[in-house]
Short mmCIF file of C-alpha atoms and ligand atoms in Angstrom, two decimals:
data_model
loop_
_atom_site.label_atom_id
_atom_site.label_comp_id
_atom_site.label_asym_id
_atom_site.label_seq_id
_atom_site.Cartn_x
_atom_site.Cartn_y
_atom_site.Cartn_z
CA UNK A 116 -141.93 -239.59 -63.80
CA UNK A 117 -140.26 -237.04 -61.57
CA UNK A 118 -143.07 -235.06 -61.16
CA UNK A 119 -142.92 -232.15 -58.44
CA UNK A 120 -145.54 -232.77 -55.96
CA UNK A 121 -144.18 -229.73 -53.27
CA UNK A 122 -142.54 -226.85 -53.79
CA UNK A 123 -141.51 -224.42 -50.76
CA UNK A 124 -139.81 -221.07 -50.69
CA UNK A 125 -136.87 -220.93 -48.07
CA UNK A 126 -135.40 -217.66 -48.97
CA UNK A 127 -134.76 -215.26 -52.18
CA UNK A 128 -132.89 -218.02 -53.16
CA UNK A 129 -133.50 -221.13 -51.08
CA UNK A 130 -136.17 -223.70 -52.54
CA UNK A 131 -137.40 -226.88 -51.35
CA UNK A 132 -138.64 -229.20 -53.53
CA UNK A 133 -140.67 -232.79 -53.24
CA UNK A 134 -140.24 -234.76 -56.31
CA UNK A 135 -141.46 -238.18 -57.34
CA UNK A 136 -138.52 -240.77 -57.71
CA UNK A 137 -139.70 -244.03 -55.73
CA UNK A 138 -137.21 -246.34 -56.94
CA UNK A 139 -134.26 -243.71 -55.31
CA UNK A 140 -136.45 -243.32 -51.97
CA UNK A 141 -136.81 -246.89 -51.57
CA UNK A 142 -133.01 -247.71 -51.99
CA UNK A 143 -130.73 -244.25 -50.52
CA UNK A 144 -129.08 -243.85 -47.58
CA UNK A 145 -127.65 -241.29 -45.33
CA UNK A 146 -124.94 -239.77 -47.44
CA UNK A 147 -126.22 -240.56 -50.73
CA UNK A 148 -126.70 -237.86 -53.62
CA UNK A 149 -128.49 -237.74 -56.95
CA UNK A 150 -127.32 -236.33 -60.52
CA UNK A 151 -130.28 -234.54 -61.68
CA UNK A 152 -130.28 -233.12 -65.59
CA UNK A 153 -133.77 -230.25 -65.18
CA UNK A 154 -134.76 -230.54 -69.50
CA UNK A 155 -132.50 -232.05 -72.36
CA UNK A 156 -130.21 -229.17 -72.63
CA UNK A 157 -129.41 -228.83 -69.09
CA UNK A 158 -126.13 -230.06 -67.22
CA UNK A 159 -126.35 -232.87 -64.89
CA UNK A 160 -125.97 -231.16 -61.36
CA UNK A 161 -125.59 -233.31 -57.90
CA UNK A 162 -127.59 -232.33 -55.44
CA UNK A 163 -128.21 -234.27 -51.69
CA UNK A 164 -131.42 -235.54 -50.64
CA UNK A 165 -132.70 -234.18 -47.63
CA UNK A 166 -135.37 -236.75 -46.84
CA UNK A 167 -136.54 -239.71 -48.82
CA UNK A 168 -140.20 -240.89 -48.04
CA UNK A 169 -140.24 -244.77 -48.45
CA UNK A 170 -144.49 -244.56 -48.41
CA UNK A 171 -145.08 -241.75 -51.15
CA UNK A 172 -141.92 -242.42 -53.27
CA UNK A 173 -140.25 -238.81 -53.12
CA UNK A 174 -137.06 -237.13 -52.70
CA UNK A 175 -137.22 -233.90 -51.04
CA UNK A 176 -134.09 -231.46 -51.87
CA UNK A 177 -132.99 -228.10 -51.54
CA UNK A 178 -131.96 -226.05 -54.65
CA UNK A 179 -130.09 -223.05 -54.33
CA UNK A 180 -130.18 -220.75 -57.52
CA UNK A 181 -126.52 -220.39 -58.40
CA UNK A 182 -126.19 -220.94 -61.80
CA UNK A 183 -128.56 -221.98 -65.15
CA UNK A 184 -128.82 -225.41 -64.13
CA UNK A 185 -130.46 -224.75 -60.66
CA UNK A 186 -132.31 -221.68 -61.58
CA UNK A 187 -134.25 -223.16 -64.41
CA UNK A 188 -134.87 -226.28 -61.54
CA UNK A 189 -136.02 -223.26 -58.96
CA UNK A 190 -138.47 -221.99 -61.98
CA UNK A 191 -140.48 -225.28 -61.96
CA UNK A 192 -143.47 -225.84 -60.34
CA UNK A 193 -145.94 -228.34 -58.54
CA UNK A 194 -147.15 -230.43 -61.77
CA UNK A 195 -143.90 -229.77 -63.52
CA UNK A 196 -141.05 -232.24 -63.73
CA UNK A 197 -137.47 -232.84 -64.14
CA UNK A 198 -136.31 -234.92 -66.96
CA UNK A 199 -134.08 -237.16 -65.02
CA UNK A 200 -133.21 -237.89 -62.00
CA UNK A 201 -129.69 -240.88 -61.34
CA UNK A 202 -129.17 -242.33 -58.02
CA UNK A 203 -128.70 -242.88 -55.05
CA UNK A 204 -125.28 -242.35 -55.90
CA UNK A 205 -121.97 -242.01 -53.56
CA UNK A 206 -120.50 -243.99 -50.54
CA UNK A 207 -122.98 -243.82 -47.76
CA UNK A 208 -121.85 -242.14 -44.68
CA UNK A 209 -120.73 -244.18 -41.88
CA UNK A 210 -123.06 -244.49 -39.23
CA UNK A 211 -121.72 -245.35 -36.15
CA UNK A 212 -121.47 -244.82 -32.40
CA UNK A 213 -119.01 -242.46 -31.79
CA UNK A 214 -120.14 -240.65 -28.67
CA UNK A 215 -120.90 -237.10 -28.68
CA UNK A 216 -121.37 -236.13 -32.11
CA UNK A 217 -120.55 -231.59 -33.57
CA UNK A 218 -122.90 -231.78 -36.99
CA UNK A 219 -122.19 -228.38 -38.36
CA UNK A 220 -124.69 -227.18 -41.20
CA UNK A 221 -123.97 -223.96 -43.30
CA UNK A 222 -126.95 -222.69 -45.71
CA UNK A 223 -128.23 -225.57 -47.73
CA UNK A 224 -125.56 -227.86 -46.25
CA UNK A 225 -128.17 -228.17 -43.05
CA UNK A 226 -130.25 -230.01 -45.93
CA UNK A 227 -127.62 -232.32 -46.28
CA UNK A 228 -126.65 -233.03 -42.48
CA UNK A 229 -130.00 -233.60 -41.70
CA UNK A 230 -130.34 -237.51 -42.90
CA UNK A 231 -127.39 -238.23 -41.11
CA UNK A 232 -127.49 -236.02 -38.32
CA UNK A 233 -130.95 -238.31 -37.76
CA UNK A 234 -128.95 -241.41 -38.64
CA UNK A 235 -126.45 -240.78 -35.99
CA UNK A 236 -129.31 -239.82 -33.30
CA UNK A 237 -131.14 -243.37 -33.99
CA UNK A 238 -127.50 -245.10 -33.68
CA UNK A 239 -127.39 -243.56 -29.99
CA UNK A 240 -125.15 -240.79 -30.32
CA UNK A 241 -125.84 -237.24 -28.33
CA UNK A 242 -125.95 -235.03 -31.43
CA UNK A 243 -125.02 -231.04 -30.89
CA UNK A 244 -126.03 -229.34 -34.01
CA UNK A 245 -124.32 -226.27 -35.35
CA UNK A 246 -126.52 -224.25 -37.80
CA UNK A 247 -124.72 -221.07 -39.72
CA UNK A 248 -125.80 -218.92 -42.45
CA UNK A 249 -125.04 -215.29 -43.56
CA UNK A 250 -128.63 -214.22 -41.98
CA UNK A 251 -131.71 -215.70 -40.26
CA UNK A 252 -133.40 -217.18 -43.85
CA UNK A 253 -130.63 -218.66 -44.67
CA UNK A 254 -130.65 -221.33 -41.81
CA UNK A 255 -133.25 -223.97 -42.68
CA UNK A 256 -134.97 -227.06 -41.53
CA UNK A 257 -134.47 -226.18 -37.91
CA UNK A 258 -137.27 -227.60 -36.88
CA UNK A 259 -136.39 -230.83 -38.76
CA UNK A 260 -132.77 -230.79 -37.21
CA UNK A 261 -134.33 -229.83 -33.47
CA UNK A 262 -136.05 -233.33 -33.62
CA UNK A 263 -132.91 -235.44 -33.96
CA UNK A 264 -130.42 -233.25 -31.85
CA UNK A 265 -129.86 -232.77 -28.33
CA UNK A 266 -128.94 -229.26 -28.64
CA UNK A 267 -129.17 -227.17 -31.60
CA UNK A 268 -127.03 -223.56 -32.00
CA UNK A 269 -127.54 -221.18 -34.28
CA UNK A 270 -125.05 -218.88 -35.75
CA UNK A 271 -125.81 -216.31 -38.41
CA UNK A 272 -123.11 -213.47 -39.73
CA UNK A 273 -125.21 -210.66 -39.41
CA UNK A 274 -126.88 -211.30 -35.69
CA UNK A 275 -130.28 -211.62 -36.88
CA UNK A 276 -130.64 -215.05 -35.30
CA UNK A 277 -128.63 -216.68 -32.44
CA UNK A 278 -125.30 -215.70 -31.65
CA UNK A 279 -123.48 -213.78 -34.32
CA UNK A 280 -120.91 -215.69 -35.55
CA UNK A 281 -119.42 -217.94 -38.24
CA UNK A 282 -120.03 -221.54 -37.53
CA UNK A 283 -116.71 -222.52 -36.21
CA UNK A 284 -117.48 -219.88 -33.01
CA UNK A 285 -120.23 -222.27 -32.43
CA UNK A 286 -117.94 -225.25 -32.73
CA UNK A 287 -115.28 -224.04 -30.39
CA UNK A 288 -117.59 -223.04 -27.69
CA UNK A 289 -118.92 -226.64 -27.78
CA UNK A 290 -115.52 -228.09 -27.83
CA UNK A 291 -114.11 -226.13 -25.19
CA UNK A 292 -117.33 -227.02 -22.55
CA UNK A 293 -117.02 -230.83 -23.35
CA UNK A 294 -115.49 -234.17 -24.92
CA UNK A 295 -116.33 -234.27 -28.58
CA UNK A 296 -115.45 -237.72 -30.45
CA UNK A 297 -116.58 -236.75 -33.84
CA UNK A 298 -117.35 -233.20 -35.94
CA UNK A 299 -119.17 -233.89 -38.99
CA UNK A 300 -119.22 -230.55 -41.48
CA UNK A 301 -121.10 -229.81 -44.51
CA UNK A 302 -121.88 -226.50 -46.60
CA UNK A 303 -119.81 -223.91 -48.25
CA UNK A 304 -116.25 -225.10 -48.98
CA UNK A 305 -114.64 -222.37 -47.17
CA UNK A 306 -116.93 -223.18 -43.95
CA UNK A 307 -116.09 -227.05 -44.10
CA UNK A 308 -112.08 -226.21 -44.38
CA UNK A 309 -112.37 -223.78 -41.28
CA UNK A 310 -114.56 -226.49 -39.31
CA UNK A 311 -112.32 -229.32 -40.20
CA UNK A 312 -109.32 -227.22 -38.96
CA UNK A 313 -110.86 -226.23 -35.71
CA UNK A 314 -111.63 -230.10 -35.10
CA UNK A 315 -108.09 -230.60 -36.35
CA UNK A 316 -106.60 -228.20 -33.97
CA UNK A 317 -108.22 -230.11 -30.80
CA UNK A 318 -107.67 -233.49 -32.54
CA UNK A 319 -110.62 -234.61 -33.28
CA UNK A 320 -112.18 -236.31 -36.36
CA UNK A 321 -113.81 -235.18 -38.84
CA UNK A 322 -115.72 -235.65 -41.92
CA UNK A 323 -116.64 -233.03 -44.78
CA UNK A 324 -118.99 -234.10 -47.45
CA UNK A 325 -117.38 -232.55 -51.02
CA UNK A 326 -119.65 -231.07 -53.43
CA UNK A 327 -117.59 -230.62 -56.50
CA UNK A 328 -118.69 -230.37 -60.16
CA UNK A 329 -119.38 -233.71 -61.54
CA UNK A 330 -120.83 -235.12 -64.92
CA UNK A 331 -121.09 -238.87 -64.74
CA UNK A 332 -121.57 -239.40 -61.05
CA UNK A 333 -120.02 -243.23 -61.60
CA UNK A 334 -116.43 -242.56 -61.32
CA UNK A 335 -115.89 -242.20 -65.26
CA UNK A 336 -115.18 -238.93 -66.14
CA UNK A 337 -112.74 -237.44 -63.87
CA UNK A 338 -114.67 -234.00 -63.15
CA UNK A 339 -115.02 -234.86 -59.85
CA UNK A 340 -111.23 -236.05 -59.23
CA UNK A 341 -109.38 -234.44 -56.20
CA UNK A 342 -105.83 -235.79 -54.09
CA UNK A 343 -106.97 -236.75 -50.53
CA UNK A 344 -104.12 -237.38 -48.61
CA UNK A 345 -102.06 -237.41 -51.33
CA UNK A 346 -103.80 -239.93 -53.87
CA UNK A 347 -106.31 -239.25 -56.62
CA UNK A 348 -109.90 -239.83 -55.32
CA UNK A 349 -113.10 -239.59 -56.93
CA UNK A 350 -115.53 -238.10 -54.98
CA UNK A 351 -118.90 -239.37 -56.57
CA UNK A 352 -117.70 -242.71 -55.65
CA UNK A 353 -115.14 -242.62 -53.04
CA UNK A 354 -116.95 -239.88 -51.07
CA UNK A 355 -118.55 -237.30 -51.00
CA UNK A 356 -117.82 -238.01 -47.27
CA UNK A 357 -113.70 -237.50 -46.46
CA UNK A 358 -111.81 -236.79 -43.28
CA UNK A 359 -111.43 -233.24 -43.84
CA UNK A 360 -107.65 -233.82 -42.43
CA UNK A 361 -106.82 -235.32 -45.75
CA UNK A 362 -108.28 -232.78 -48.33
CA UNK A 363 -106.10 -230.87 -50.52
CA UNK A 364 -108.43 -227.58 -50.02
CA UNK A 365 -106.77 -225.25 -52.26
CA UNK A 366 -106.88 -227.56 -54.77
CA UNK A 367 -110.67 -227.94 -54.29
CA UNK A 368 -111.79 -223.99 -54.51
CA UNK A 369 -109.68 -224.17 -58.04
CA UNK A 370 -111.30 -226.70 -59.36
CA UNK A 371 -115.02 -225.46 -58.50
CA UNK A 372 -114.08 -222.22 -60.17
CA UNK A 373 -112.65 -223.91 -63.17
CA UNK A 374 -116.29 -223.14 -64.97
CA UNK A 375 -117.31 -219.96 -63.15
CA UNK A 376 -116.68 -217.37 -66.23
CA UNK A 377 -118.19 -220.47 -68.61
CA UNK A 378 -121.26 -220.54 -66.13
CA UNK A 379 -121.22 -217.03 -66.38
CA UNK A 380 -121.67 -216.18 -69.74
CA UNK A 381 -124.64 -219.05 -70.12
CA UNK A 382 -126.48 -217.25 -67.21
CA UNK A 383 -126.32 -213.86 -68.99
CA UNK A 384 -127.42 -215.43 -72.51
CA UNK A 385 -130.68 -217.60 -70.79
CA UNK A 386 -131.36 -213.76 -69.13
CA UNK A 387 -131.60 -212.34 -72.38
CA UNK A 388 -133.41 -214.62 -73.74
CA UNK A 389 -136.04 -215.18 -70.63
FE1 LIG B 612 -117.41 -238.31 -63.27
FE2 LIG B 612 -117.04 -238.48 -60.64
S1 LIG B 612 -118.50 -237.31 -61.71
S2 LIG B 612 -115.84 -239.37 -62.23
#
């Protein structure tokens, strides 16, 4: 059971992953997460599925190494396998026809974006794709994303691919050359605030998908409580999909830092001991 059948090296950091879960593949939908706990003394991390393959029964993800949890995952290898895997979890996103469609991806976000970025192509929408990250291998699955999109941009910090930029250059430009009826954001959660104001700012809506600490992923434990417009929300059930309007962002960076010298002190103690 959740064996890895793929493993692929984005960047220093970046992996891609193919792992055995049929009864997830045959049920998730654009939006949808997992909860995914790597051996019996690891946390239980979300992470979003990327694609789900109906046929062979896996989930592929990306795993960023950012703390123990996801750095033991990027250790594994084809063979090895995670101990559990609980989902599809979440609200799905809500497809739709909206018109002309800004997805902006930053770093592993693009992983994210993609299944509905594809969703909203196959619904009929003209989908402009906005892919950022601090350098060149840090924007992935652009091939992937070039098959469902109309036009794709690319924006990296440091100039090494594209235009250099931060993603919401990209987003202006786009807004400012034509009518836009939706921007859809997902990635870092400074990059979703800025892209959600700059969609603000013209008046247009917008979704962010939150990706906050969470334990039970079923609404249960609170971890993953935040106010959107003003009442208590849940995001592994209510979201993780919001109109970024509504989200209390300050509120959000706090509580994804409310671990950080916690997470910390675990990383140091597994380097010792590895
Ligand atoms: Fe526990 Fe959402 S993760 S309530």
């Amino acid at each position: 059971m959740n064996k890895i059948i793929r493993k692929k090296h984005f960047s220093e950091k970046v992996y891609c992953f193919e792992v055995e879960a049929p009864l997830i593949a045959k049920s998730c939908r654009p939006g949808n997460f997992v909860i995914v706990r790597v051996d019996k003394k690891s946390e239980r991390v979300p992470y979003t599925i990327a694609k789900a393959d109906v046929e062979k029964g896996t989930l592929t993800m990306v795993i960023q190494e950012v703390g123990l949890s996801s750095t033991k995952f990027c250790k594994l290898n084809v063979g090895d396998s995670v101990i559990d895997i609980v989902g599809p979890l979440g609200s799905a996103s809500k497809i739709e026809k909206y018109g002309t469609v800004i997805c902006a991806g930053g770093g592993i976000g693009i992983a994210a974006i993609l299944p509905i970025l594809t969703a909203l192509k196959q619904a009929g929408n003209r989908v402009i794709s906005v892919l950022a990250g601090r350098t060149k291998d840090l924007v992935i699955m652009v091939d992937d994303v070039k098959a469902y999109s109309d036009e794709v941009i690319i924006m990296t910090d440091d100039g090494s691919w594209g235009q250099k930029g931060v993603v919401t250059v990209g987003v202006e430009q786009v807004i400012n050359r034509e009518h836009v009826d939706k921007v859809i954001a997902i990635g870092p959660p400074m990059m979703m605030k800025f892209t959600s104001l700059t969609a603000k700012k013209y008046g247009i809506p917008n979704d962010v998908s939150l990706n906050t600490i969470m334990v039970d992923g079923t609404g249960m434990c609170g971890a993953c409580r935040l106010t959107i417009g003003g009442k208590t929300k849940f995001v592994c059930i209510d979201g993780p999909e919001f109109n970024g309007d509504l989200v209390d962002w300050d509120e959000m960076m706090n509580r994804m830092g409310t671990f950080k010298n916690v997470e910390q002190e675990e990383m140091a103690h597994y380097n010792e001991m590895s």
